[in-house]
Amino acid sequence: MSGSNGTDESPHEHDDARTENVGSTAESAREAEGASAPTERFEAVDPHREVTEPQAGSATDQKADVEAPQPEAAESPEASGAVEPQVDEPKTEDTAAPQAPAEVRAESAEQTAPTSTEQAAPTGADEPPTEHVHPSEAPTAVIPVVAPGNRAPGDGSSADTDRLLRSQGEQNPAQPGPAQSGPEEPGAPVPPTSTAMPSAAHPPQGDQPTQQMQAGPPPQGPPPVTPPPTGGPGGSGGDGDEPGRSGSNLPRRTIALVVGGVVALLAVFYVADLALSSGKVPRGVTVAGVEIGGMSLDAAEAELTEQLTPRLGMPVDVTAGDTQGQIVPSEAGIGIDWPATLDQVGSQPLNPFTRLASFFGNDEVGVVSTRDEVALSAAIEKAAAAAAHEPREGNIVFEDGTPVPVTPQPGQQLDVAVAGDVFAERWPYGDVSLPVESVDVTVTREGLDRALAEVAVPAVAQDLVVRGLDGAVGVLPRDAVGAVLSFVPDGSGGLEPQYNTEAAIGILAPQLAPSETEPKDARIVLDGGRPTIVPSETGEMVDWPVTLEKLPDLLKEEGDRSTDAVYKKAEPELTTEGAEKLGIKEVVSEFTTSGFEYASGVNIRLAAQEINGAIVKPGETFSFNDYTGPRGAAEGYVESGIIEAGRPGKAVGGGISQLATTLYNATYFAGMEDVEHTEHSYYISRYPAAREATIYDGAIDLKFRNPFDTGVLIQTIGTSSDITVRIWGTKTVDVQSVTGNRTNFTSPNTITLPAGSACIPSSGAQGFTVSDTRIVTDARTGAQISNTTRTVRYDPVPIVKCISPEPEPRDEPSGGGDDATSGGADSEDAPAPAPESPAAEAPAAGGPEKE
């Protein structure tokens, strides 16, 4: 670069060409200003090289030289790939900048002369013509490097460089200024002009103009250097304490020293902290909220024992879903495992980051609990029972005729095993939330509201009226709709209405009964000693399913809610034609028993009236208990003899067993199929051995089945002393009974009881075993159809003695005869069953058996 004088003739100091301080903000800004200025090129000159006069080049060569691109000023050695030379900075004391020879100056000016298209800058003096020299052959001035301390103001800035170039352009019109550009490309770089700068140690004095450096043989002095480009990451900015070396390494070393110092300080702090905390609980550790960080293990154990032991006896609030309760840990079998709890605390961490973090937070490690599984399970099961509840689906119920919505509520249940683990872990904190499993519901609130508004509320708006024949009217009141209408989930979040027509019929049918005609079955009556058929009658009844098929629509109507009853013909179960086909025309069997007392006779005749006229159709089964129904005091039955706990007693309905025995024998000889019957526990002489039956309401029954193609009719005839049962039908078989000999006799036991109404004396009788064989043959051909044997073992009749506190005259025994008790034939009316096997003897040792 070259210095220049300002146009105002004010003195200007020479600009120094030297390395720039990259670290200076002001200088970086000035470099940015002059980024577009041409960059001057400095070359070291061999002092021994002889300067020769170059031949004038052609205009084409000169133009090529001018247009040659030059490196940008901001490009650093690193960016351009050049290696920064290591040179020593020359001394500047008492050293004057060498004066360039005039020949070199002239050549330089001629080489940088503008082309015809460039605007020439005015010059202050006429210069002698010089020969043109190629730039590569032009001598280069040596520029000494000025130390930072001796730099003149404005040194090294791109702005000062700009002013210098402009000054040179004014002095040398042939050289374009830095702001001017060639016509080919605006702003294109121009070939540098070799200039020599005076040293900053000797600035111009007063108004002395800045001299332009001329090329010439350099004086003997320090070797020339090529200054590094200014700016960039490898630029100047160092401390200047190491000549010739880039200053970029110095900040790195400083940073390294600072970082190293910090690391060393932290290391010292780490080692000291580790030494001071050795053997203690890590800092920030808490156990169930108790802070023990920094304590010794013994002190930590003592602190935990003092703080946590009382909690074992304190109730802990337990929440399970939507239920709450309390559990005392010690009562639930919970204790504290102190060694395991302290082991869980751990040792001092070696990680420096972990140790640093311990200053700013806590590390909760919890308590290790001991468990009594039985006690813990028992405590949790109580909580589970209280917490568990089934889901409640949304529904609508009716209260006093008003629909009331039932809000859906999910159910929940508790896993006892999981809940026990949670309680054992969380009890020290005083509040435990046990996990529950929710059981979802399907009905939504929207679906519930829709069913309420669209179905339930309209259904109870008014009564429903059903009109029948002859002015009969049936009314379903609005407050009774709840018995007919109900709701179930529809699976889509809503409620589906359901209508109970049977409940509606139960309310409406009695009101319309007067308008109906009941059908009448055909009956077979014995008139004049012969069966006579009474014809059946067809009835007319309300067809309720048809009448109420529009019930859902009727309950939604806003206006008149009334409809007409629909009637239909009702056929009897047994029509006249059906009765005729039964073939009931003759007596096929008959059996009579007698010898009962008065009370037994009352009960026998009452039950006989119930079964008199009963018809058993082909294939049907007859049940004595089902046909007669209950036989209690309300039905007119009285107290009579029974067998209770294996000895004689009394109860309402006693004596009926005689009617059961009589019916059994009548069906026996009619060829009916025995379905169910039970013998008395001991033998009664007025009944055929192994061919008799007892009965007890609701416990012991008599059943038989009609195996024939024709029906049978039961006729009963009772007197004050006997009872007869006849079976009417069509005779197709003959029946023969063969009774075997009595064997295996057993002696009775003696029972002594206090005298009174509860004691019935008896002289007792032997027990034995006997068999009966029934042989059935065809009545027309005589061919045998079946042969069945039944064996019965009778218990002995106990000897019962009634002892009075005071001596009483002894009654003479009755002598036995056909009766087995001291009461004679009329009083022995309460036998008990005598089954074939021990398993069938249970009634004899248990409950009473009525006769």
Coordinates of C-alpha atoms in Angstrom, one line a residue, residues 246-592:
S246 CA -0.2 -16.4 15.4
G247 CA -2.0 -15.3 18.6
S248 CA -4.8 -17.8 18.3
N249 CA -3.0 -20.3 20.6
L250 CA -2.8 -18.0 23.5
P251 CA -6.5 -17.8 24.3
R252 CA -6.7 -21.6 24.1
R253 CA -3.9 -21.9 26.6
T254 CA -5.6 -19.4 28.8
I255 CA -8.9 -21.3 28.6
A256 CA -7.1 -24.5 29.3
L257 CA -5.4 -23.1 32.3
V258 CA -8.8 -21.8 33.6
V259 CA -10.5 -25.0 33.0
G260 CA -7.7 -27.0 34.5
G261 CA -7.8 -24.9 37.6
V262 CA -11.6 -25.4 37.9
V263 CA -11.2 -29.1 37.5
A264 CA -8.5 -29.3 40.0
L265 CA -10.6 -27.3 42.5
L266 CA -13.5 -29.6 41.9
A267 CA -11.3 -32.6 42.4
V268 CA -10.0 -31.3 45.7
F269 CA -13.6 -30.6 46.8
Y270 CA -14.7 -34.1 45.7
V271 CA -11.9 -35.9 47.5
A272 CA -12.5 -33.8 50.6
D273 CA -16.3 -34.5 50.5
L274 CA -15.7 -38.2 50.0
A275 CA -13.2 -38.3 52.9
L276 CA -15.5 -36.4 55.3
S277 CA -18.6 -38.6 54.4
S278 CA -16.9 -41.9 54.5
G279 CA -18.7 -44.4 56.7
K280 CA -21.9 -42.3 56.9
V281 CA -25.3 -42.6 55.3
P282 CA -25.3 -40.9 51.8
R283 CA -26.4 -37.3 51.9
G284 CA -30.2 -36.7 51.2
V285 CA -31.4 -40.2 52.1
T286 CA -34.8 -40.5 53.8
V287 CA -36.6 -43.6 55.1
A288 CA -40.4 -43.2 55.2
G289 CA -39.9 -39.4 55.4
V290 CA -37.3 -39.6 58.2
E291 CA -34.1 -37.8 57.2
I292 CA -30.9 -39.8 58.0
G293 CA -28.5 -38.4 55.4
G294 CA -25.1 -37.8 56.7
M295 CA -25.6 -39.8 59.9
S296 CA -23.5 -42.7 61.0
L297 CA -25.2 -46.1 60.6
D298 CA -25.7 -46.5 64.4
A299 CA -27.2 -43.0 64.7
A300 CA -29.4 -43.6 61.6
E301 CA -30.7 -46.9 63.1
A302 CA -31.5 -45.2 66.4
E303 CA -33.3 -42.4 64.7
L304 CA -35.4 -44.7 62.5
T305 CA -36.2 -47.0 65.5
E306 CA -37.4 -44.0 67.5
Q307 CA -39.5 -42.5 64.6
L308 CA -40.9 -45.6 62.9
T309 CA -41.6 -48.1 65.7
P310 CA -44.6 -46.1 67.0
R311 CA -46.2 -46.1 63.6
L312 CA -46.7 -49.9 63.8
G313 CA -49.4 -49.4 66.3
M314 CA -51.1 -46.5 64.7
P315 CA -54.1 -46.9 62.4
V316 CA -53.3 -46.4 58.7
D317 CA -56.0 -44.9 56.5
V318 CA -56.7 -47.3 53.6
T319 CA -58.6 -46.3 50.5
A320 CA -59.9 -48.9 48.1
G321 CA -61.7 -47.3 45.2
D322 CA -64.7 -45.5 46.6
T323 CA -64.4 -47.1 50.1
Q324 CA -62.3 -46.1 53.0
G325 CA -61.2 -47.8 56.2
Q326 CA -58.3 -48.3 58.6
I327 CA -55.8 -51.1 59.3
V328 CA -53.3 -51.2 62.2
P329 CA -50.0 -52.6 60.8
S330 CA -49.1 -54.6 63.9
E331 CA -52.5 -56.2 64.0
A332 CA -52.1 -57.1 60.3
G333 CA -48.8 -58.9 61.0
I334 CA -46.5 -56.1 59.8
G335 CA -43.1 -55.5 61.3
I336 CA -39.8 -53.8 60.3
D337 CA -36.8 -55.7 59.0
W338 CA -34.1 -53.3 60.4
P339 CA -31.0 -54.9 58.8
A340 CA -32.6 -55.1 55.4
T341 CA -33.8 -51.5 55.7
L342 CA -30.4 -50.2 56.6
D343 CA -28.8 -52.3 53.8
Q344 CA -31.3 -50.6 51.4
V345 CA -29.8 -47.2 52.4
G346 CA -26.6 -48.1 50.5
S347 CA -23.0 -46.8 50.6
Q348 CA -21.5 -43.5 49.6
P349 CA -21.8 -43.0 45.8
L350 CA -18.6 -42.4 43.9
N351 CA -20.2 -40.7 40.9
P352 CA -19.4 -37.0 41.3
F353 CA -22.7 -36.0 39.6
T354 CA -24.7 -38.1 42.0
R355 CA -22.9 -36.5 45.0
L356 CA -23.5 -33.1 43.6
A357 CA -27.2 -33.8 43.0
S358 CA -27.5 -35.0 46.6
F359 CA -27.1 -31.3 47.8
F360 CA -30.3 -30.4 46.0
G361 CA -32.8 -33.2 46.7
N362 CA -33.8 -36.3 48.7
D363 CA -33.5 -40.0 48.0
E364 CA -36.4 -41.9 49.6
V365 CA -35.5 -45.6 50.0
G366 CA -38.6 -46.8 52.0
V367 CA -38.9 -49.5 54.7
V368 CA -38.4 -53.3 54.3
S369 CA -41.4 -54.9 56.2
T370 CA -41.7 -58.3 57.7
R371 CA -45.1 -60.0 57.2
D372 CA -47.3 -62.6 58.9
E373 CA -49.1 -63.8 55.7
V374 CA -52.1 -65.2 57.6
A375 CA -52.8 -62.0 59.6
L376 CA -52.1 -59.8 56.6
S377 CA -54.5 -61.7 54.4
A378 CA -57.2 -61.6 57.0
A379 CA -56.9 -57.9 57.4
I380 CA -56.9 -57.3 53.6
E381 CA -59.8 -59.6 53.1
K382 CA -61.9 -57.5 55.4
A383 CA -61.0 -54.4 53.4
A384 CA -61.7 -56.3 50.2
A385 CA -65.2 -57.4 51.4
A386 CA -66.0 -53.8 52.3
A387 CA -64.6 -52.4 49.0
A388 CA -66.1 -55.0 46.6
H389 CA -69.5 -54.4 45.1
E390 CA -71.2 -55.5 42.0
P391 CA -71.8 -53.1 39.2
R392 CA -75.1 -51.4 39.3
E393 CA -76.6 -51.0 35.8
G394 CA -78.7 -48.0 35.0
N395 CA -82.4 -48.8 35.4
I396 CA -85.8 -47.4 35.9
V397 CA -88.0 -48.5 38.8
F398 CA -91.5 -47.4 39.8
E399 CA -92.3 -46.1 43.2
D400 CA -96.0 -45.4 43.9
G401 CA -96.6 -45.1 40.1
T402 CA -93.7 -42.7 39.6
P403 CA -90.7 -43.8 37.5
V404 CA -87.4 -43.3 39.3
P405 CA -84.0 -43.5 37.4
V406 CA -81.3 -45.7 38.9
T407 CA -77.9 -44.1 38.1
P408 CA -75.4 -46.6 36.7
Q409 CA -72.5 -47.3 38.9
P410 CA -69.4 -49.3 38.0
G411 CA -68.5 -52.2 40.3
Q412 CA -65.1 -52.9 41.8
Q413 CA -63.2 -55.7 43.3
L414 CA -59.9 -56.0 45.2
D415 CA -57.0 -58.4 44.5
V416 CA -56.1 -59.6 48.0
A417 CA -52.5 -60.7 47.1
V418 CA -51.6 -57.4 45.3
A419 CA -53.3 -55.3 48.0
G420 CA -51.3 -57.1 50.7
D421 CA -48.0 -56.2 48.9
V422 CA -49.0 -52.6 48.5
F423 CA -50.0 -52.3 52.1
A424 CA -46.7 -53.9 53.3
E425 CA -44.8 -51.4 51.2
R426 CA -46.8 -48.2 51.8
W427 CA -48.0 -48.4 55.5
P428 CA -45.1 -46.3 57.0
Y429 CA -46.5 -43.2 55.1
G430 CA -49.8 -43.3 57.0
D431 CA -52.1 -43.4 53.9
V432 CA -52.4 -46.4 51.6
S433 CA -54.4 -46.5 48.4
L434 CA -55.1 -50.1 47.5
P435 CA -55.5 -50.9 43.8
V436 CA -58.9 -52.0 42.7
E437 CA -60.2 -53.5 39.5
S438 CA -63.2 -51.7 38.1
V439 CA -66.2 -53.6 36.6
D440 CA -67.7 -51.5 33.9
V441 CA -71.5 -51.0 33.3
T442 CA -73.1 -50.9 29.9
V443 CA -75.9 -48.4 30.4
T444 CA -74.9 -44.8 29.9
R445 CA -76.6 -41.8 31.5
E446 CA -77.8 -40.7 28.1
G447 CA -79.4 -44.0 27.4
L448 CA -81.1 -43.9 30.8
D449 CA -82.5 -40.4 30.3
R450 CA -83.8 -41.4 26.8
A451 CA -85.7 -44.5 28.2
L452 CA -87.1 -42.4 31.0
A453 CA -88.4 -39.6 28.7
E454 CA -89.6 -41.8 25.9
V455 CA -91.1 -44.9 27.6
A456 CA -91.3 -44.7 31.4
V457 CA -92.9 -41.3 31.9
P458 CA -95.5 -41.7 29.1
A459 CA -96.5 -45.2 30.5
V460 CA -97.7 -43.8 33.8
A461 CA -99.5 -40.8 32.3
Q462 CA -103.0 -42.4 32.7
D463 CA -104.8 -45.7 33.3
L464 CA -105.3 -48.5 30.6
V465 CA -108.9 -49.7 30.1
V466 CA -109.9 -53.1 28.6
R467 CA -113.6 -53.4 27.7
G468 CA -115.2 -56.8 27.8
L469 CA -118.7 -58.3 27.1
D470 CA -121.8 -57.4 28.9
G471 CA -120.3 -54.1 30.0
A472 CA -117.4 -55.7 31.9
V473 CA -114.4 -53.4 32.2
G474 CA -110.8 -54.2 33.2
V475 CA -108.5 -51.3 34.3
L476 CA -104.7 -51.3 34.6
P477 CA -104.1 -48.4 37.0
R478 CA -101.2 -46.1 36.3
D479 CA -99.7 -46.8 39.7
A480 CA -99.7 -50.6 38.7
V481 CA -97.7 -50.1 35.5
G482 CA -94.5 -50.9 37.4
A483 CA -95.6 -54.5 37.7
V484 CA -96.0 -54.7 33.9
L485 CA -93.2 -52.6 32.6
S486 CA -89.5 -53.1 33.3
F487 CA -86.1 -52.4 31.6
V488 CA -83.0 -54.3 30.7
P489 CA -79.7 -53.1 29.1
D490 CA -79.9 -53.2 25.3
G491 CA -76.1 -53.6 24.9
S492 CA -75.6 -50.3 23.2
G493 CA -75.7 -48.0 26.2
G494 CA -79.5 -47.7 26.4
L495 CA -82.4 -49.5 28.1
E496 CA -84.9 -51.8 26.3
P497 CA -88.4 -51.9 27.7
Q498 CA -89.9 -55.3 28.5
Y499 CA -93.7 -55.9 29.1
N500 CA -94.9 -58.7 31.4
T501 CA -98.2 -59.7 29.9
E502 CA -98.8 -62.3 32.5
A503 CA -98.7 -59.6 35.2
A504 CA -101.1 -57.6 33.2
I505 CA -103.4 -60.6 32.8
G506 CA -103.3 -61.2 36.5
I507 CA -104.6 -57.6 37.1
L508 CA -107.2 -57.5 34.3
A509 CA -108.5 -61.1 34.1
P510 CA -110.4 -61.1 37.5
Q511 CA -112.1 -57.9 36.4
L512 CA -113.4 -59.5 33.2
A513 CA -114.1 -62.9 34.6
P514 CA -117.9 -62.3 34.8
S515 CA -117.9 -61.9 31.1
E516 CA -116.3 -65.3 30.5
T517 CA -117.8 -68.8 30.4
E518 CA -115.5 -71.5 31.8
P519 CA -115.4 -74.8 29.9
K520 CA -116.6 -77.9 31.8
D521 CA -115.0 -81.3 31.4
A522 CA -117.0 -84.4 30.8
R523 CA -117.7 -86.3 34.0
I524 CA -118.3 -89.9 34.8
V525 CA -120.6 -90.4 37.6
L526 CA -121.9 -93.6 39.2
D527 CA -125.6 -93.4 39.0
G528 CA -127.6 -96.5 39.8
G529 CA -124.5 -98.5 40.3
R530 CA -123.2 -97.9 36.8
P531 CA -120.9 -95.3 35.2
T532 CA -122.7 -92.4 33.5
I533 CA -121.0 -89.7 31.3
V534 CA -122.0 -86.1 31.9
P535 CA -121.3 -84.2 28.7
S536 CA -118.6 -81.5 28.6
E537 CA -119.3 -77.8 27.9
T538 CA -117.3 -75.4 25.7
G539 CA -116.5 -72.1 27.3
E540 CA -115.7 -68.5 26.0
M541 CA -112.7 -66.9 27.5
V542 CA -110.7 -63.7 26.8
D543 CA -107.8 -64.3 24.5
W544 CA -105.3 -62.3 26.5
P545 CA -102.2 -62.7 24.3
V546 CA -104.2 -61.2 21.4
T547 CA -105.9 -58.6 23.5
L548 CA -102.6 -57.3 24.9
E549 CA -100.3 -57.7 21.9
K550 CA -100.5 -53.9 21.4
L551 CA -99.7 -53.2 25.1
P552 CA -96.4 -51.2 24.3
D553 CA -98.3 -48.9 22.0
L554 CA -101.2 -48.5 24.4
L555 CA -98.9 -47.4 27.2
K556 CA -97.5 -44.6 24.9
E557 CA -100.7 -43.2 23.7
E558 CA -101.4 -39.6 24.8
G559 CA -105.2 -39.8 24.3
D560 CA -107.7 -42.4 25.3
R561 CA -106.0 -45.6 26.4
S562 CA -108.7 -48.2 25.9
T563 CA -109.1 -51.4 23.9
D564 CA -111.7 -54.1 23.4
A565 CA -111.1 -57.6 24.8
V566 CA -110.8 -60.4 22.2
Y567 CA -112.7 -63.6 23.1
K568 CA -112.2 -67.2 21.9
K569 CA -113.8 -70.6 22.4
A570 CA -112.4 -72.6 25.3
E571 CA -112.5 -76.4 24.9
P572 CA -112.6 -78.6 28.1
E573 CA -109.7 -80.9 28.9
L574 CA -112.0 -84.0 28.8
T575 CA -114.6 -83.8 26.2
T576 CA -117.6 -86.0 25.9
E577 CA -116.0 -88.0 23.1
G578 CA -112.9 -88.3 25.2
A579 CA -114.8 -89.7 28.2
E580 CA -116.5 -92.3 26.0
K581 CA -113.1 -93.5 24.7
L582 CA -111.8 -94.1 28.3
G583 CA -113.7 -97.4 28.5
I584 CA -114.8 -96.9 32.1
K585 CA -117.6 -99.4 32.3
E586 CA -117.0 -102.0 34.9
V587 CA -115.3 -102.7 38.3
V588 CA -111.9 -104.2 37.7
S589 CA -110.9 -104.4 41.4
E590 CA -112.1 -103.7 45.0
F591 CA -110.6 -103.7 48.5
T592 CA -111.9 -103.0 52.0

